[in-house]
CSV table of C-alpha atoms and ligand atoms in Angstrom, one decimal:
chain,number,residue,atom,x,y,z
A,1,MET,CA,-5.2,14.7,-15.3
A,2,SER,CA,-6.6,18.1,-14.4
A,3,GLU,CA,-6.7,17.9,-10.7
A,4,LYS,CA,-4.2,19.6,-8.4
A,5,ALA,CA,-1.3,17.8,-7.0
A,6,CYS,CA,-2.9,17.3,-3.6
A,7,GLY,CA,-5.5,15.3,-5.3
A,8,CYS,CA,-8.1,18.0,-4.8
A,9,THR,CA,-10.6,18.6,-7.7
A,10,SER,CA,-11.6,22.1,-6.5
A,11,THR,CA,-10.6,24.9,-8.8
A,12,ASP,CA,-9.9,27.2,-5.8
A,13,CYS,CA,-7.8,24.7,-3.9
A,14,SER,CA,-5.0,26.2,-2.0
A,15,HIS,CA,-3.6,23.1,-0.5
A,16,SER,CA,-0.2,23.5,-2.2
A,17,GLY,CA,1.7,22.8,1.0
A,18,CYS,CA,-0.4,19.9,2.1
A,19,SER,CA,1.6,16.7,2.4
A,20,ASP,CA,-0.3,15.1,5.2
A,21,THR,CA,-1.6,11.8,4.0
A,22,GLY,CA,-3.0,10.7,7.3
A,23,HIS,CA,0.2,9.0,8.6
A,24,ASP,CA,-1.7,6.7,10.8
A,25,GLY,CA,-2.5,3.7,8.7
A,26,HIS,CA,-4.8,3.6,5.8
A,27,GLY,CA,-6.3,7.1,6.2
A,28,GLN,CA,-7.7,9.3,3.6
A,29,GLY,CA,-5.5,10.9,0.9
A,30,CYS,CA,-5.6,14.2,2.8
A,31,GLY,CA,-5.5,13.7,6.5
A,32,SER,CA,-6.1,16.3,9.1
A,33,GLY,CA,-4.2,19.5,9.5
A,34,CYS,CA,-4.0,20.9,6.0
A,35,GLY,CA,-6.8,23.3,6.6
A,36,GLY,CA,-8.5,22.3,3.4
A,37,GLY,CA,-11.9,20.8,3.0
A,38,HIS,CA,-11.4,17.0,3.1
A,39,GLN,CA,-14.6,16.3,1.3
A,40,GLU,CA,-13.1,17.6,-1.9
A,41,LEU,CA,-10.9,14.5,-2.2
A,42,ALA,CA,-13.9,12.1,-2.5
A,43,PRO,CA,-14.2,11.9,-6.3
A,44,GLU,CA,-10.6,11.0,-6.8
A,45,GLN,CA,-10.7,8.6,-4.0
A,46,ASP,CA,-13.9,7.0,-5.2
A,47,ARG,CA,-12.3,6.5,-8.6
A,48,MET,CA,-9.3,4.9,-7.0
A,49,GLN,CA,-11.5,2.6,-4.9
A,50,ARG,CA,-13.5,1.6,-8.0
A,51,THR,CA,-10.2,0.8,-9.9
A,52,LEU,CA,-8.7,-1.1,-7.0
A,53,ARG,CA,-11.9,-3.1,-6.3
A,54,ARG,CA,-11.3,-4.8,-9.7
A,55,VAL,CA,-7.8,-6.0,-8.7
A,56,LYS,CA,-7.7,-9.3,-6.9
A,57,HIS,CA,-4.2,-9.2,-5.4
A,58,LYS,CA,-2.0,-6.2,-4.9
A,59,ILE,CA,1.8,-6.8,-4.6
A,60,VAL,CA,4.0,-3.9,-3.7
A,61,VAL,CA,7.7,-4.4,-4.4
A,62,MET,CA,9.7,-2.2,-2.0
A,63,SER,CA,13.3,-1.7,-0.9
A,64,GLY,CA,15.0,0.3,1.8
A,65,LYS,CA,17.1,2.0,-0.8
A,66,GLY,CA,17.6,2.3,-4.6
A,67,GLY,CA,19.8,0.2,-6.8
A,68,VAL,CA,19.1,-3.2,-5.2
A,69,GLY,CA,17.1,-4.5,-8.1
A,70,LYS,CA,13.6,-3.6,-7.0
A,71,SER,CA,12.4,-2.7,-10.5
A,72,THR,CA,14.1,-5.8,-11.9
A,73,VAL,CA,12.3,-8.0,-9.4
A,74,ALA,CA,9.0,-6.2,-9.8
A,75,THR,CA,9.2,-6.5,-13.6
A,76,ASN,CA,10.1,-10.2,-13.5
A,77,ILE,CA,7.4,-11.0,-10.9
A,78,ALA,CA,4.8,-9.3,-13.2
A,79,MET,CA,6.1,-11.2,-16.2
A,80,GLY,CA,6.2,-14.5,-14.4
A,81,LEU,CA,2.6,-14.1,-13.3
A,82,ALA,CA,1.5,-13.1,-16.8
A,83,LEU,CA,3.4,-16.1,-18.3
A,84,ALA,CA,1.4,-18.3,-15.9
A,85,GLY,CA,-1.8,-17.0,-17.5
A,86,LYS,CA,-2.8,-14.4,-15.0
A,87,LYS,CA,-4.0,-10.9,-15.9
A,88,VAL,CA,-1.4,-8.5,-14.6
A,89,GLY,CA,-1.0,-4.8,-14.3
A,90,LEU,CA,2.6,-3.5,-13.7
A,91,LEU,CA,2.4,0.0,-12.2
A,92,ASP,CA,5.7,1.8,-11.8
A,93,VAL,CA,5.3,4.6,-9.3
A,94,ASP,CA,9.0,5.0,-8.6
A,95,VAL,CA,8.9,8.7,-9.3
A,96,HIS,CA,12.7,9.1,-8.8
A,97,GLY,CA,13.8,6.4,-11.3
A,98,PRO,CA,11.0,5.0,-13.4
A,99,SER,CA,13.0,2.2,-15.0
A,100,VAL,CA,10.2,-0.2,-16.0
A,101,PRO,CA,9.9,1.2,-19.6
A,102,ARG,CA,13.6,0.6,-20.1
A,103,LEU,CA,13.5,-2.9,-18.6
A,104,LEU,CA,10.7,-3.9,-20.9
A,105,SER,CA,12.0,-2.0,-23.9
A,106,MET,CA,9.0,0.1,-24.0
A,107,ARG,CA,10.6,3.6,-23.9
A,108,ASP,CA,8.9,4.6,-27.1
A,109,ALA,CA,5.5,3.5,-26.0
A,110,LYS,CA,2.7,6.1,-26.6
A,111,VAL,CA,0.3,6.5,-23.8
A,112,HIS,CA,-3.4,7.1,-24.6
A,113,ILE,CA,-4.6,9.8,-22.3
A,114,GLU,CA,-8.3,10.8,-22.4
A,115,ALA,CA,-10.0,13.6,-20.5
A,116,ASP,CA,-11.1,11.2,-17.7
A,117,HIS,CA,-8.7,8.2,-17.9
A,118,ILE,CA,-5.4,6.9,-19.0
A,119,GLU,CA,-5.0,3.6,-20.8
A,120,PRO,CA,-2.3,1.2,-19.7
A,121,VAL,CA,0.2,0.2,-22.3
A,122,PRO,CA,-0.1,-3.5,-23.3
A,123,TYR,CA,3.2,-5.4,-23.2
A,124,SER,CA,1.6,-8.8,-23.9
A,125,GLU,CA,-1.8,-10.4,-23.9
A,126,ASN,CA,-1.7,-10.7,-20.1
A,127,LEU,CA,0.5,-7.9,-19.0
A,128,SER,CA,-0.3,-4.1,-19.2
A,129,VAL,CA,2.0,-1.5,-17.9
A,130,MET,CA,1.9,2.1,-16.7
A,131,SER,CA,4.9,4.2,-15.6
A,132,LEU,CA,5.7,7.8,-15.0
A,133,GLY,CA,8.5,7.1,-17.5
A,134,PHE,CA,5.9,7.0,-20.3
A,135,LEU,CA,4.7,10.4,-19.4
A,136,LEU,CA,8.1,12.2,-19.2
A,137,PRO,CA,9.3,14.0,-22.4
A,138,ASN,CA,12.6,12.1,-22.4
A,139,PRO,CA,14.2,9.3,-20.2
A,140,TYR,CA,16.9,11.8,-18.9
A,141,GLN,CA,14.3,14.2,-17.5
A,142,PRO,CA,14.8,14.4,-13.7
A,143,VAL,CA,11.7,14.5,-11.7
A,144,ILE,CA,11.9,17.7,-9.6
A,145,TRP,CA,8.6,17.7,-7.8
A,146,ARG,CA,7.7,18.4,-4.2
A,147,GLY,CA,6.3,15.6,-2.1
A,148,PRO,CA,2.6,16.6,-2.5
A,149,VAL,CA,3.0,16.7,-6.3
A,150,LYS,CA,4.5,13.2,-6.3
A,151,GLN,CA,1.8,11.9,-4.0
A,152,GLY,CA,-0.9,13.5,-6.1
A,153,PHE,CA,0.6,12.0,-9.2
A,154,ILE,CA,0.7,8.5,-7.6
A,155,GLN,CA,-2.9,8.9,-6.6
A,156,GLN,CA,-3.9,9.9,-10.2
A,157,LEU,CA,-2.1,6.8,-11.6
A,158,LEU,CA,-4.0,4.6,-9.2
A,159,ALA,CA,-7.3,6.3,-9.8
A,160,ASP,CA,-7.3,7.1,-13.5
A,161,VAL,CA,-5.6,4.1,-15.2
A,162,THR,CA,-8.2,1.8,-16.7
A,163,TRP,CA,-6.7,-1.6,-16.0
A,164,GLY,CA,-10.0,-3.4,-16.0
A,165,ASP,CA,-10.2,-6.7,-14.1
A,166,LEU,CA,-6.8,-7.8,-12.9
A,167,ASP,CA,-5.6,-10.9,-11.1
A,168,TYR,CA,-2.6,-9.0,-9.9
A,169,MET,CA,-1.4,-5.5,-9.7
A,170,VAL,CA,2.4,-5.4,-9.2
A,171,VAL,CA,3.5,-2.0,-8.0
A,172,ASP,CA,7.1,-0.9,-8.3
A,173,CYS,CA,7.2,1.4,-5.3
A,174,PRO,CA,9.7,4.3,-4.6
A,175,PRO,CA,12.5,3.2,-2.4
A,176,GLY,CA,12.9,4.0,1.3
A,177,THR,CA,10.4,4.4,4.1
A,178,GLY,CA,9.4,8.0,3.5
A,179,ASP,CA,6.2,9.8,2.4
A,180,GLU,CA,6.0,8.2,-1.1
A,181,PRO,CA,6.0,4.5,-0.1
A,182,LEU,CA,3.7,5.4,2.8
A,183,SER,CA,1.3,7.0,0.4
A,184,VAL,CA,1.4,4.0,-1.9
A,185,LEU,CA,0.6,1.6,0.9
A,186,GLN,CA,-2.1,3.8,2.2
A,187,MET,CA,-3.7,4.3,-1.1
A,188,LEU,CA,-3.6,0.6,-2.1
A,189,GLY,CA,-5.2,-0.4,1.3
A,190,ALA,CA,-4.4,-2.9,4.0
A,191,ASP,CA,-4.7,-5.9,1.7
A,192,ALA,CA,-1.7,-4.9,-0.4
A,193,LYS,CA,1.2,-7.3,0.4
A,194,ALA,CA,4.8,-6.2,0.3
A,195,VAL,CA,7.8,-8.0,-1.3
A,196,VAL,CA,10.9,-6.4,0.2
A,197,VAL,CA,14.0,-6.6,-1.9
A,198,THR,CA,17.5,-6.4,-0.4
A,199,THR,CA,21.1,-7.3,-1.3
A,200,PRO,CA,23.4,-9.3,0.9
A,201,GLN,CA,25.6,-6.5,2.1
A,202,GLY,CA,25.1,-5.6,5.8
A,203,VAL,CA,23.8,-2.1,5.2
A,204,ALA,CA,21.1,-3.3,2.8
A,205,ILE,CA,20.1,-5.8,5.4
A,206,ASP,CA,19.6,-2.9,7.9
A,207,ASP,CA,17.5,-1.2,5.3
A,208,VAL,CA,15.2,-4.2,5.0
A,209,ARG,CA,14.7,-4.4,8.7
A,210,ARG,CA,13.5,-0.8,8.5
A,211,SER,CA,11.2,-1.6,5.5
A,212,VAL,CA,9.6,-4.6,7.3
A,213,THR,CA,8.9,-2.6,10.4
A,214,PHE,CA,7.5,0.2,8.2
A,215,VAL,CA,5.2,-2.1,6.4
A,216,GLY,CA,3.9,-3.5,9.7
A,217,ASP,CA,3.5,0.0,11.2
A,218,VAL,CA,1.4,1.1,8.2
A,219,GLY,CA,-0.8,-2.0,8.7
A,220,ASN,CA,0.2,-4.1,5.7
A,221,THR,CA,1.6,-7.6,5.5
A,222,VAL,CA,5.1,-8.5,4.2
A,223,LEU,CA,4.7,-11.4,1.8
A,224,GLY,CA,8.4,-12.0,1.9
A,225,ILE,CA,11.9,-10.9,1.5
A,226,VAL,CA,13.9,-11.4,-1.7
A,227,GLU,CA,17.7,-11.3,-1.6
A,228,ASN,CA,18.9,-10.0,-5.0
A,229,MET,CA,22.5,-10.0,-6.3
A,230,SER,CA,23.2,-12.9,-4.0
A,231,GLY,CA,26.4,-14.4,-5.3
A,232,ILE,CA,27.5,-14.0,-8.9
A,233,VAL,CA,26.9,-16.4,-11.9
A,234,CYS,CA,30.1,-17.2,-13.8
A,235,SER,CA,29.5,-16.4,-17.4
A,236,GLN,CA,31.8,-19.4,-18.4
A,237,CYS,CA,30.5,-22.3,-16.3
A,238,GLY,CA,27.3,-21.0,-14.7
A,239,HIS,CA,28.7,-21.7,-11.2
A,240,VAL,CA,27.4,-19.2,-8.5
A,241,GLU,CA,30.1,-17.6,-6.4
A,242,ASN,CA,28.8,-16.1,-3.1
A,243,ILE,CA,31.1,-13.1,-2.8
A,244,PHE,CA,29.1,-11.4,-0.1
A,245,GLY,CA,28.5,-14.5,2.0
A,246,LYS,CA,25.2,-16.5,2.1
A,247,GLY,CA,22.1,-16.7,4.2
A,248,GLY,CA,21.9,-13.1,5.4
A,249,GLY,CA,18.4,-12.6,3.9
A,250,MET,CA,17.1,-15.9,5.2
A,251,GLY,CA,18.5,-15.3,8.7
A,252,LEU,CA,16.9,-11.9,8.8
A,253,ALA,CA,13.6,-13.2,7.5
A,254,GLN,CA,13.6,-15.8,10.3
A,255,GLU,CA,14.5,-13.1,12.9
A,256,LEU,CA,11.7,-10.8,11.6
A,257,GLY,CA,9.2,-13.6,11.4
A,258,VAL,CA,8.6,-13.2,7.6
A,259,ARG,CA,8.9,-15.5,4.7
A,260,PHE,CA,12.1,-15.7,2.8
A,261,LEU,CA,11.0,-15.9,-0.8
A,262,GLY,CA,14.4,-16.7,-2.3
A,263,GLU,CA,17.6,-15.3,-3.7
A,264,ILE,CA,18.6,-14.2,-7.1
A,265,PRO,CA,22.2,-14.2,-8.2
A,266,LEU,CA,24.0,-11.4,-9.9
A,267,ASP,CA,23.7,-12.5,-13.5
A,268,PRO,CA,25.1,-10.7,-16.5
A,269,GLU,CA,22.1,-12.1,-18.4
A,270,VAL,CA,19.7,-10.1,-16.1
A,271,VAL,CA,21.6,-6.9,-17.0
A,272,ARG,CA,21.4,-7.8,-20.7
A,273,SER,CA,17.7,-8.5,-20.6
A,274,GLY,CA,17.2,-5.2,-18.7
A,275,ASP,CA,19.3,-3.2,-21.2
A,276,GLU,CA,17.9,-4.9,-24.3
A,277,GLY,CA,14.4,-5.2,-22.8
A,278,TYR,CA,13.7,-8.8,-23.5
A,279,SER,CA,11.7,-11.1,-21.2
A,280,PHE,CA,14.4,-12.8,-19.1
A,281,LEU,CA,12.0,-15.5,-18.0
A,282,THR,CA,11.0,-16.4,-21.5
A,283,VAL,CA,14.5,-16.4,-23.1
A,284,GLN,CA,16.5,-17.7,-20.2
A,285,HIS,CA,13.9,-20.0,-18.7
A,286,GLU,CA,16.2,-22.9,-18.0
A,287,SER,CA,18.9,-20.9,-16.3
A,288,PRO,CA,19.5,-21.1,-12.5
A,289,THR,CA,18.5,-17.4,-12.2
A,290,ALA,CA,15.2,-18.0,-14.0
A,291,LYS,CA,14.5,-21.0,-11.7
A,292,ALA,CA,15.3,-18.8,-8.7
A,293,LEU,CA,12.8,-16.2,-10.0
A,294,GLN,CA,10.2,-18.9,-10.5
A,295,LYS,CA,10.7,-20.1,-7.0
A,296,ILE,CA,10.0,-16.5,-5.7
A,297,ILE,CA,6.9,-16.1,-7.9
A,298,LYS,CA,5.4,-19.5,-6.8
A,299,PRO,CA,3.9,-18.3,-3.5
A,300,ILE,CA,2.6,-15.2,-5.1
A,301,LEU,CA,0.9,-17.4,-7.7
A,302,LEU,CA,-0.6,-19.4,-5.0
A,303,LEU,CA,-2.4,-16.3,-3.7
A,304,ALA,CA,-4.6,-16.7,-6.8
A,305,ASP,CA,-6.1,-19.8,-5.3
A,306,GLU,CA,-7.2,-17.9,-2.2
A,307,PRO,CA,-10.4,-16.0,-2.3
A,308,ALA,CA,-9.9,-12.3,-3.1
A,309,PRO,CA,-9.7,-10.3,0.0
A,310,ALA,CA,-12.8,-8.1,0.8
A,311,PRO,CA,-12.5,-4.5,-0.4
A,312,THR,CA,-10.4,-2.9,2.3
A,313,THR,CA,-12.1,0.4,2.8
A,314,GLY,CA,-15.3,2.2,2.2
A,315,LEU,CA,-17.2,5.0,3.8
A,316,ALA,CA,-18.8,4.4,7.2
A,317,PRO,CA,-22.6,4.4,7.1
A,318,ALA,CA,-24.0,7.8,7.5
A,319,ALA,CA,-24.6,9.0,11.1
A,320,THR,CA,-28.2,8.7,12.2
A,321,MET,CA,-28.0,10.6,15.6
A,322,SER,CA,-28.8,14.2,16.2
A,323,GLY,CA,-28.1,16.8,18.9
A,324,GLU,CA,-25.4,16.5,21.5
A,325,VAL,CA,-23.8,13.0,21.5
A,326,LYS,CA,-20.9,11.5,23.5
A,327,VAL,CA,-18.7,9.3,21.3
A,328,ALA,CA,-16.0,7.0,22.7
A,329,VAL,CA,-12.8,6.3,20.7
A,330,PRO,CA,-10.2,3.8,22.0
A,331,LEU,CA,-6.7,5.1,21.9
A,332,ALA,CA,-3.1,4.1,21.9
A,333,LYS,CA,-0.5,6.9,21.9
A,334,GLY,CA,-3.2,9.4,21.2
A,335,GLN,CA,-4.5,7.7,18.1
A,336,LEU,CA,-7.4,5.4,17.4
A,337,THR,CA,-6.2,1.9,18.1
A,338,GLN,CA,-7.4,-1.4,16.5
A,339,HIS,CA,-7.7,-3.2,19.8
A,340,PHE,CA,-10.8,-1.9,21.7
A,341,GLY,CA,-10.5,-4.1,24.7
A,342,HIS,CA,-6.8,-3.4,25.2
A,343,CYS,CA,-6.8,0.4,24.6
A,344,GLU,CA,-4.6,2.6,26.8
A,345,GLN,CA,-7.2,5.3,27.0
A,346,LEU,CA,-10.7,6.1,25.9
A,347,ALA,CA,-11.3,9.5,24.4
A,348,VAL,CA,-14.9,10.7,25.1
A,349,ILE,CA,-15.7,13.3,22.5
A,350,THR,CA,-18.9,15.4,22.9
A,351,ALA,CA,-20.1,16.5,19.5
A,352,ASN,CA,-23.1,18.3,18.1
A,353,PHE,CA,-24.3,16.0,15.3
A,354,ASP,CA,-26.6,18.7,13.9
A,355,SER,CA,-23.8,21.3,13.4
A,356,GLY,CA,-21.0,18.8,13.0
A,357,GLU,CA,-19.0,20.6,15.7
A,358,VAL,CA,-16.8,18.9,18.4
A,359,LEU,CA,-17.7,20.6,21.7
A,360,GLY,CA,-15.3,18.9,24.1
A,361,SER,CA,-13.1,16.0,24.7
A,362,GLU,CA,-12.0,14.1,27.8
A,363,LEU,CA,-9.5,11.2,28.3
A,364,VAL,CA,-10.4,8.4,30.6
A,365,THR,CA,-8.4,5.4,31.6
A,366,PRO,CA,-10.5,2.2,31.1
A,367,PRO,CA,-10.6,-0.6,33.6
A,368,PRO,CA,-8.2,-3.6,33.0
A,369,HIS,CA,-9.3,-5.8,30.1
A,370,GLU,CA,-11.9,-8.4,31.2
A,371,PRO,CA,-14.8,-9.7,29.2
A,372,SER,CA,-18.0,-7.6,29.5
A,373,VAL,CA,-16.4,-4.9,31.6
A,374,MET,CA,-15.9,-2.3,28.9
A,375,PRO,CA,-19.4,-2.0,27.6
A,376,ALA,CA,-20.7,-1.3,31.2
A,377,PHE,CA,-18.0,1.2,31.8
A,378,VAL,CA,-18.7,3.0,28.5
A,379,GLU,CA,-22.4,3.0,29.3
A,380,ARG,CA,-21.7,4.7,32.7
A,381,LEU,CA,-19.9,7.5,30.8
A,382,GLY,CA,-23.1,8.4,29.0
A,383,VAL,CA,-21.6,7.3,25.6
A,384,LYS,CA,-24.1,6.7,22.7
A,385,LEU,CA,-21.6,5.8,20.0
A,386,VAL,CA,-18.3,3.9,19.9
A,387,ILE,CA,-15.9,4.3,16.9
A,388,ALA,CA,-13.3,1.6,17.0
A,389,GLY,CA,-10.8,-0.3,14.7
A,390,GLY,CA,-11.8,-3.7,15.9
A,391,MET,CA,-14.1,-5.2,18.5
A,392,GLY,CA,-14.9,-8.8,19.5
A,393,GLN,CA,-18.4,-10.2,18.7
A,394,LYS,CA,-19.3,-10.4,22.4
A,395,ALA,CA,-18.5,-6.8,23.1
A,396,LEU,CA,-20.5,-5.8,20.0
A,397,ALA,CA,-23.5,-7.8,21.2
A,398,LEU,CA,-23.3,-6.2,24.6
A,399,PHE,CA,-23.2,-2.6,23.2
A,400,ASN,CA,-26.1,-3.5,21.0
A,401,GLU,CA,-28.1,-4.6,24.1
A,402,LYS,CA,-27.3,-1.3,25.8
A,403,GLY,CA,-28.5,0.7,22.8
A,404,ILE,CA,-24.9,2.0,22.1
A,405,SER,CA,-24.1,2.1,18.4
A,406,VAL,CA,-20.7,0.8,17.2
A,407,VAL,CA,-18.8,1.7,14.0
A,408,CYS,CA,-16.0,-0.8,13.5
A,409,GLY,CA,-13.1,-0.9,11.1
A,410,ALA,CA,-11.9,2.8,11.4
A,411,GLN,CA,-8.3,2.9,10.3
A,412,GLY,CA,-6.7,5.4,12.6
A,413,GLY,CA,-6.4,9.1,13.4
A,414,THR,CA,-6.9,11.4,16.4
A,415,PRO,CA,-10.2,11.0,18.1
A,416,THR,CA,-11.4,14.5,17.1
A,417,ASP,CA,-10.6,13.8,13.4
A,418,VAL,CA,-12.3,10.4,13.6
A,419,VAL,CA,-15.5,11.9,15.0
A,420,THR,CA,-15.5,14.9,12.7
A,421,GLN,CA,-15.0,12.7,9.6
A,422,TYR,CA,-17.8,10.4,10.8
A,423,MET,CA,-20.2,13.4,11.2
A,424,GLN,CA,-19.2,14.6,7.7
A,425,GLY,CA,-19.8,11.2,6.2
A,426,SER,CA,-16.1,10.9,5.1
A,427,LEU,CA,-14.9,8.4,7.7
A,428,ARG,CA,-13.4,5.4,5.8
A,429,VAL,CA,-13.7,2.0,7.4
A,430,GLY,CA,-12.4,-1.5,6.5
A,431,ALA,CA,-13.1,-4.9,8.0
A,432,ASN,CA,-13.5,-5.3,11.8
A,433,GLY,CA,-9.9,-5.2,12.9
A,434,CYS,CA,-10.4,-7.7,15.7
A,435,ASP,CA,-9.2,-11.2,15.0
A,436,HIS,CA,-10.4,-12.9,18.1
B,1,LIG,P1,16.2,-0.4,-8.3
B,1,LIG,O1,14.8,-0.5,-8.8
B,1,LIG,O2,16.3,-1.1,-6.9
B,1,LIG,O3,16.8,0.9,-8.3
B,1,LIG,P2,17.0,-1.9,-10.7
B,1,LIG,O4,16.0,-3.0,-10.8
B,1,LIG,O5,16.8,-0.7,-11.6
B,1,LIG,O6,17.2,-1.4,-9.2
B,1,LIG,O7,18.5,-2.5,-10.9
B,1,LIG,C1,19.6,-1.7,-10.9
B,1,LIG,C2,20.6,-2.3,-11.9
B,1,LIG,O8,21.0,-3.6,-11.4
B,1,LIG,C3,20.0,-2.5,-13.3
B,1,LIG,O9,20.9,-2.2,-14.3
B,1,LIG,C4,19.7,-4.0,-13.3
B,1,LIG,O10,19.8,-4.6,-14.6
B,1,LIG,C5,20.8,-4.6,-12.4
B,1,LIG,N1,20.3,-5.8,-11.7
B,1,LIG,C6,19.3,-6.0,-10.9
B,1,LIG,N2,19.3,-7.2,-10.4
B,1,LIG,C7,20.3,-7.9,-11.0
B,1,LIG,C8,20.8,-9.2,-11.0
B,1,LIG,N3,20.2,-10.1,-10.2
B,1,LIG,N4,21.8,-9.5,-11.7
B,1,LIG,C9,22.4,-8.6,-12.5
B,1,LIG,N5,22.0,-7.3,-12.6
B,1,LIG,C10,21.0,-7.0,-11.9
């Protein structure tokens, strides 16, 4: 826990104002523009990658705003998965209101912090927990940290907590669509799937629309929408009264093309379980609310039958060229795009691979997309290397024939940054982003 808030391990780090997390998909923790040496982030990021590689499925529970029951849903999903025999880590990075310790009656838990790692707190045989709430001196302590400090802290929790092998990591994410949820998704990688929690009122429905768009823009998938506090359970007869109307969440899910995972009624027993910290799914397992929760958890549980997704990012292989080289980067809106064949423009960057300097940059408009046209066009530009998000197998083979190297799976960024990071050996790449 000795690194600076920006995640930098350097003792003379001066990145106190750096909040740039590479807002262009799953970039590196410290994107361009902070003026700091980006290489310094590598040890922390490597630890984070090593930790995350041992997690089969990452579920991020998000909401457009606070108070909709996001932590309650995250906690119950984690418990439900653990009760089904899965190894689960529940990570509460809601820096504004870390409520998981309260919901699980773990406020007095003592966290074991070593020089180089933090041990998660066991809740049950299958469920371990980590929360900022465990690390605050008291539960009333407000967190008054600037953005970069919060992001550095989230990164440390992801990098330094020794979860071991997990079937699921369930992350209780800060609400909204700001820097913190953005950092969480970027750090977890493109294979993290979002569960978006909303309530039936119109304003919350607007918030969920923003959240779903946000998740897609960052490059992650929405696993589904949960409508919480949907109707109220009568404490006398158990009947559910839909005081806010019904079907809003399902209608919105259909409109947005995402799965509707289900609705949870406003149930006094949920409040009691949260206040007293008992496992709602264990104690109330026959109640309609527990059944609603189980229905929501079922598709998440089915993920366990799918093969674990390939690790999302790693470093691109080291550059083998030398001297002055022209590099083509496909762009959309000035940033590297995932779709090589359909890019709006190609940036042709001239760089000296010996000194690592970018010497010049030119923007060219590619010909309309047709099979085999782009490789010939790129060859005529004198390009020797293409760095792309995704590329079809045919184009890859054609570049290969022409002796033009291709690096696939780059996640985003300006062309100059992408090429600079490649020369420095710090460009992160994931799977080939082309799905056809
Ligand atoms: P968020 O994480 O979105 O801020 P919480 O999960 O902390 O929200 O929930 C806020 C409050 O609402 C808590 O007191 C919680 O017990 C209560 N709550 C959440 N969902 C329900 C529900 N379905 N029925 C009754 N109370 C609920």
